[in-house]
Short mmCIF file of C-alpha atoms and ligand atoms in Angstrom, two decimals:
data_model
loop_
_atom_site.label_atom_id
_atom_site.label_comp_id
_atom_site.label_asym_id
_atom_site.label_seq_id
_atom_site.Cartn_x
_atom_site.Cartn_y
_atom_site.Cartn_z
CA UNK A 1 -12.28 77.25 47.38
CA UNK A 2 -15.68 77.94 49.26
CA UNK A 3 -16.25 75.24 52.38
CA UNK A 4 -19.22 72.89 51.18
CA UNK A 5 -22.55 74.84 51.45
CA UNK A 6 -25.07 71.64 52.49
CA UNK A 7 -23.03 70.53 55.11
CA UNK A 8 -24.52 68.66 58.05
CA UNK A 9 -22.48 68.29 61.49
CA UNK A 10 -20.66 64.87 60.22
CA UNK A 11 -21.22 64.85 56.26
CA UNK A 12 -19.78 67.63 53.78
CA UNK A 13 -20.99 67.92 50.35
CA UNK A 14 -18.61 69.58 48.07
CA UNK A 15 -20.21 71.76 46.26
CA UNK A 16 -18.03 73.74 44.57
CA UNK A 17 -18.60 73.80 40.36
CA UNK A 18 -15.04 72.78 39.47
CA UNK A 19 -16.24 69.49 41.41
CA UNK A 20 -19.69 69.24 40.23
CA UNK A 21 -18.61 69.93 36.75
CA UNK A 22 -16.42 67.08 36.57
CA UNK A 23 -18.39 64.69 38.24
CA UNK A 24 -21.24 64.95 35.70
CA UNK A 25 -19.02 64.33 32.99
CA UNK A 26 -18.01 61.40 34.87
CA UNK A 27 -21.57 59.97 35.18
CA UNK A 28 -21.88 60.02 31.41
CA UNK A 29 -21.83 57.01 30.22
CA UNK A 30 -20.57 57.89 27.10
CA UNK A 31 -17.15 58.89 29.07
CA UNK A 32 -14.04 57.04 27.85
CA UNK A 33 -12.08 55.01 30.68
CA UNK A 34 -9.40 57.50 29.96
CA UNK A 35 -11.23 60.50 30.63
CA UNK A 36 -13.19 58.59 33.73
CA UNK A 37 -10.05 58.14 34.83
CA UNK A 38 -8.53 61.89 34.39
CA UNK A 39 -11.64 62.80 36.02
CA UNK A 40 -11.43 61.39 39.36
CA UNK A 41 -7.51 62.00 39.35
CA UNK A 42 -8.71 65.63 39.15
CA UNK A 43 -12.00 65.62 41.56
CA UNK A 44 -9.43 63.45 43.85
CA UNK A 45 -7.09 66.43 43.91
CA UNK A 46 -9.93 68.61 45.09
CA UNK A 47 -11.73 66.82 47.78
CA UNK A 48 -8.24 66.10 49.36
CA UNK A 49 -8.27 69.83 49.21
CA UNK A 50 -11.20 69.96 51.05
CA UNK A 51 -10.26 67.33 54.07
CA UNK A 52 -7.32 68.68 54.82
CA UNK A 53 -8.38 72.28 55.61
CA UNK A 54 -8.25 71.77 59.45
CA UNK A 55 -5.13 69.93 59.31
CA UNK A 56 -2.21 71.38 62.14
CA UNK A 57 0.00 74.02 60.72
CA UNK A 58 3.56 74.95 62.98
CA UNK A 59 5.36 78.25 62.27
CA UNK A 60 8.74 77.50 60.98
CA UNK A 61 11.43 80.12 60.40
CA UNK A 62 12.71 80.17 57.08
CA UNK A 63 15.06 81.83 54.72
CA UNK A 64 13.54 83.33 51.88
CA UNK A 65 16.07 84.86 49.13
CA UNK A 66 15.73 87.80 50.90
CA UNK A 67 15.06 87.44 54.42
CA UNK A 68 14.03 85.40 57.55
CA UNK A 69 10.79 84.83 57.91
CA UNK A 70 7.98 83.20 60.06
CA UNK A 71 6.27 80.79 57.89
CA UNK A 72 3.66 78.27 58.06
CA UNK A 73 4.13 74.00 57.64
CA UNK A 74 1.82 71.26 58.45
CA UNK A 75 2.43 70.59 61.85
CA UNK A 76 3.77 66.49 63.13
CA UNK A 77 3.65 62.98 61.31
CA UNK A 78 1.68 63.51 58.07
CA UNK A 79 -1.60 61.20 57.09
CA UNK A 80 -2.40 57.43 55.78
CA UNK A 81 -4.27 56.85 53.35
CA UNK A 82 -6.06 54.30 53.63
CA UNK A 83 -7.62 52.68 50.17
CA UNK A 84 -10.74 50.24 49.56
CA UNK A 85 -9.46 48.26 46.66
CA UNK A 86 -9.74 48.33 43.90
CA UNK A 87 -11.99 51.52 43.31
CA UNK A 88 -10.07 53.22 45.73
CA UNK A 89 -6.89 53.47 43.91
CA UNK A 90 -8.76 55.63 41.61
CA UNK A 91 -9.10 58.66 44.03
CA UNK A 92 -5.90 57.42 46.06
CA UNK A 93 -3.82 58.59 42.83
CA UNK A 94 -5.19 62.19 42.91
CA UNK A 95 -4.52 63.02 46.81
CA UNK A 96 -1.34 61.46 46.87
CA UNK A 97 -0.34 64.00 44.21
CA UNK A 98 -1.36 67.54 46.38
CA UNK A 99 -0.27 65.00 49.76
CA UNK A 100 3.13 63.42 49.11
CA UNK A 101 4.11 63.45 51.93
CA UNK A 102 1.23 60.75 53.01
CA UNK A 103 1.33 56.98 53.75
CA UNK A 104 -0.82 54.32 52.35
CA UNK A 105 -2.68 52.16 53.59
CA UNK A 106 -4.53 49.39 51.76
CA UNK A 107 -7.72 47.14 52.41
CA UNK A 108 -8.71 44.94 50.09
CA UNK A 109 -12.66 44.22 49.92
CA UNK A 110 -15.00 42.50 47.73
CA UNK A 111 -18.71 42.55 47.78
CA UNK A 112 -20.52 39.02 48.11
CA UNK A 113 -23.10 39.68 45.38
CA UNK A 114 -25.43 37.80 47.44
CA UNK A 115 -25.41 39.09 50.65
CA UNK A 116 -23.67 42.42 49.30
CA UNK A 117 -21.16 42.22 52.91
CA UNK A 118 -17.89 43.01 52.37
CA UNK A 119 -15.20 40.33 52.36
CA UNK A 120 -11.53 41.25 53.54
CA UNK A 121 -8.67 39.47 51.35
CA UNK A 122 -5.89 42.25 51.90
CA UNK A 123 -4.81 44.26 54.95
CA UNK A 124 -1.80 46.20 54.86
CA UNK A 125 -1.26 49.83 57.18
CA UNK A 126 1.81 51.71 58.08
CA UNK A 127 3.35 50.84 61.35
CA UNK A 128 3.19 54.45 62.99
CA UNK A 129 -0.55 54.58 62.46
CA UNK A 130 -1.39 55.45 65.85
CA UNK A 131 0.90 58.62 65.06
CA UNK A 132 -1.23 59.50 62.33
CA UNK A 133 -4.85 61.30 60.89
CA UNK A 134 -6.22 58.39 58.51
CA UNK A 135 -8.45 59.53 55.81
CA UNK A 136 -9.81 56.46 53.87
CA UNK A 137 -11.26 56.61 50.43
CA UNK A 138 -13.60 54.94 47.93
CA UNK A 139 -15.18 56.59 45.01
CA UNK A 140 -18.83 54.97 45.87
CA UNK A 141 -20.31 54.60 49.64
CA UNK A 142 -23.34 52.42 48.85
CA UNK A 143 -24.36 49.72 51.26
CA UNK A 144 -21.91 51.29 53.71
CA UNK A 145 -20.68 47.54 54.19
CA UNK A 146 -16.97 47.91 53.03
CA UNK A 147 -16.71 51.62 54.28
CA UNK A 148 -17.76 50.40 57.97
CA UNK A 149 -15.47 46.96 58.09
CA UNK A 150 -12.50 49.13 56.28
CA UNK A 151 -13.22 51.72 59.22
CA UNK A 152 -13.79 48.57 62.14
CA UNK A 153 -10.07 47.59 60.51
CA UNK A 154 -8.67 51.12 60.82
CA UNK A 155 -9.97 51.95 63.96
CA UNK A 156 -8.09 48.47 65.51
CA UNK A 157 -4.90 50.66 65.26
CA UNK A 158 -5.94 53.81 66.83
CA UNK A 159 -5.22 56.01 64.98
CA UNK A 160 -5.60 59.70 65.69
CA UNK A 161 -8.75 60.53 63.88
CA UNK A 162 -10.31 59.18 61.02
CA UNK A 163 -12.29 60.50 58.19
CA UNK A 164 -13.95 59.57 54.94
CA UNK A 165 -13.54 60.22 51.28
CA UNK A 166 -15.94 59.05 48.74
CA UNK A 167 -17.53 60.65 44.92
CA UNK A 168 -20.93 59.74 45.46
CA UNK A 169 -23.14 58.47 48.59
CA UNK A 170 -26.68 57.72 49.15
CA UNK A 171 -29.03 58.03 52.05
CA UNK A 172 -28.66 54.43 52.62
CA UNK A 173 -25.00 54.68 53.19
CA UNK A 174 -24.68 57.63 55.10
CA UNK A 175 -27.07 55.89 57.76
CA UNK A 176 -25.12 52.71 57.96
CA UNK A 177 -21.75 54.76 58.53
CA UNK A 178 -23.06 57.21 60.60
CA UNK A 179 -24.78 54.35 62.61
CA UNK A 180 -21.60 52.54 62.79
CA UNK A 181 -19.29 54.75 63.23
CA UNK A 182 -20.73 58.28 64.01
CA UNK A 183 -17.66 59.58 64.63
CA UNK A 184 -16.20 59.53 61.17
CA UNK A 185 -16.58 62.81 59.35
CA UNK A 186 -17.81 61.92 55.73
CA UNK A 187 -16.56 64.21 52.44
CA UNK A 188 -18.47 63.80 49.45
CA UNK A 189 -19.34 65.58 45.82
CA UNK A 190 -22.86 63.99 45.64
CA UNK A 191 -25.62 62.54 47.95
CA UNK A 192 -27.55 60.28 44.99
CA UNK A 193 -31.25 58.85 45.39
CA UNK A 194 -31.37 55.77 46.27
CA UNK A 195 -29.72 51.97 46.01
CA UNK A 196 -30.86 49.67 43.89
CA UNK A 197 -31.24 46.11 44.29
CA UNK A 198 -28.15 44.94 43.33
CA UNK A 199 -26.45 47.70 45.93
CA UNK A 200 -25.71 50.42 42.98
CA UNK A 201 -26.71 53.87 43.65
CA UNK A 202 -29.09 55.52 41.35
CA UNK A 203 -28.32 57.66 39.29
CA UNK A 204 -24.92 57.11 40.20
CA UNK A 205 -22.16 56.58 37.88
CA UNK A 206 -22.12 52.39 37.46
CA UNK A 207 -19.51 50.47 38.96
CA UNK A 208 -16.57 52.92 39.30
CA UNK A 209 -14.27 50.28 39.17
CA UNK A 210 -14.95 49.10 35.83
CA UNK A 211 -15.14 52.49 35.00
CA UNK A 212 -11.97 53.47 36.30
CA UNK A 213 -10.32 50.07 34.98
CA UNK A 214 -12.03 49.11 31.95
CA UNK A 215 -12.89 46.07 32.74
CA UNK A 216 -16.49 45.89 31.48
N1 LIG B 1 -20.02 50.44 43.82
C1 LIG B 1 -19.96 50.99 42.58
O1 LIG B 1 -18.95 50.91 41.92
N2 LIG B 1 -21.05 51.63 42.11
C2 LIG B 1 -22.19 51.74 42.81
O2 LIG B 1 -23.14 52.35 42.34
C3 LIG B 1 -22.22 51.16 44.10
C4 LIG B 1 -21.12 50.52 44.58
#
């Protein structure tokens, strides 16, 4: 897979068409929960793809059925996880299936609809944390609310580097993380217009919970 072509020092857009393909069939609204759902699995599989290209490798000597050889491993304790319920469950699925190997971490956040700041009702992280690359994940970084107080969480643990995972973004979001946390690499398939009132971004894909869930 190519590296992201529009990438700026702290935000990579994947580009690549299997990704871009699949996400506009996921903005459809006409898209069944089933096939939202398949979707993201799949688009999950490939953006974990993506953030875990400068991962550590060791050389390990192996035995092949024919010889010994040098071979390559992913070097040390392995990554968390980390996923903003509920919509993050959606791409936590996909990643988990190319990362095994990974912990999980879980943050549960709901949006005030007033005030649109995110509310913590669930904290949960591996002990070893501070071991450990976190990559956290949501399919939507809108307000930036939830993705910074998931990250002000995280970053309580200090853990060896963090980055983050999201479908879509907006302008509006970026700034807020980036302002917050500048640090924190951001992966992404789309940078979308513009929020809305109500804190959706436009055109966007609705609420990818519902979406994911099929609870609308
Ligand atoms: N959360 C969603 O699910 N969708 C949006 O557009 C914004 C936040």
């Amino acid at each position: 897979m190519s590296r992201p072509d529009n990438s700026t020092e702290h935000v990579h857009l994947v580009n690549h068409p299997l990704v871009q393909h699949k996400l506009t069939l996921m903005r459809r609204k006409d898209a069944s929960t089933s096939s939202f759902r398949t979707l993201l699995n799949e688009v999950s599989m490939l953006m974990a793809y993506e953030v875990t290209h400068d991962m550590p490798m060791q050389d390990v000597e192996i035995e092949t059925p024919l010889e010994t050889m040098t071979a390559k491993m992913i070097d040390g304790k392995k990554l968390v996880f980390v996923s903003i319920l509920r919509a993050g469950t959606g791409i936590l699925d996909g990643m988990l299936t190319v990362v095994p190997g990974a912990r999980v971490g879980h943050i549960g956040l709901y949006r005030d609809p007033k005030t649109l700041q995110a509310v913590e009702y669930y904290f949960k992280m591996p002990k070893d944390t501070a071991e450990r690359d976190v990559i956290v994940v949501d399919p939507m970084l809108a307000t930036g609310n939830s993705a910074v107080a998931a990250i002000d969480r995280v970053k309580a643990l200090k853990p060896k580097s963090i980055k983050f995972v999201c479908l879509l973004t907006c302008p509006e979001g970026i700034a807020t993380l980036r302002k917050m946390h500048p640090d924190v690499e951001i992966y992404t398939a789309a940078i979308d217009r513009q929020l809305n009132d109500h804190g959706y971004i436009l055109p966007g894909l609705g609420d990818a919970g519902d979406r994911i869930f099929g609870t609308q």
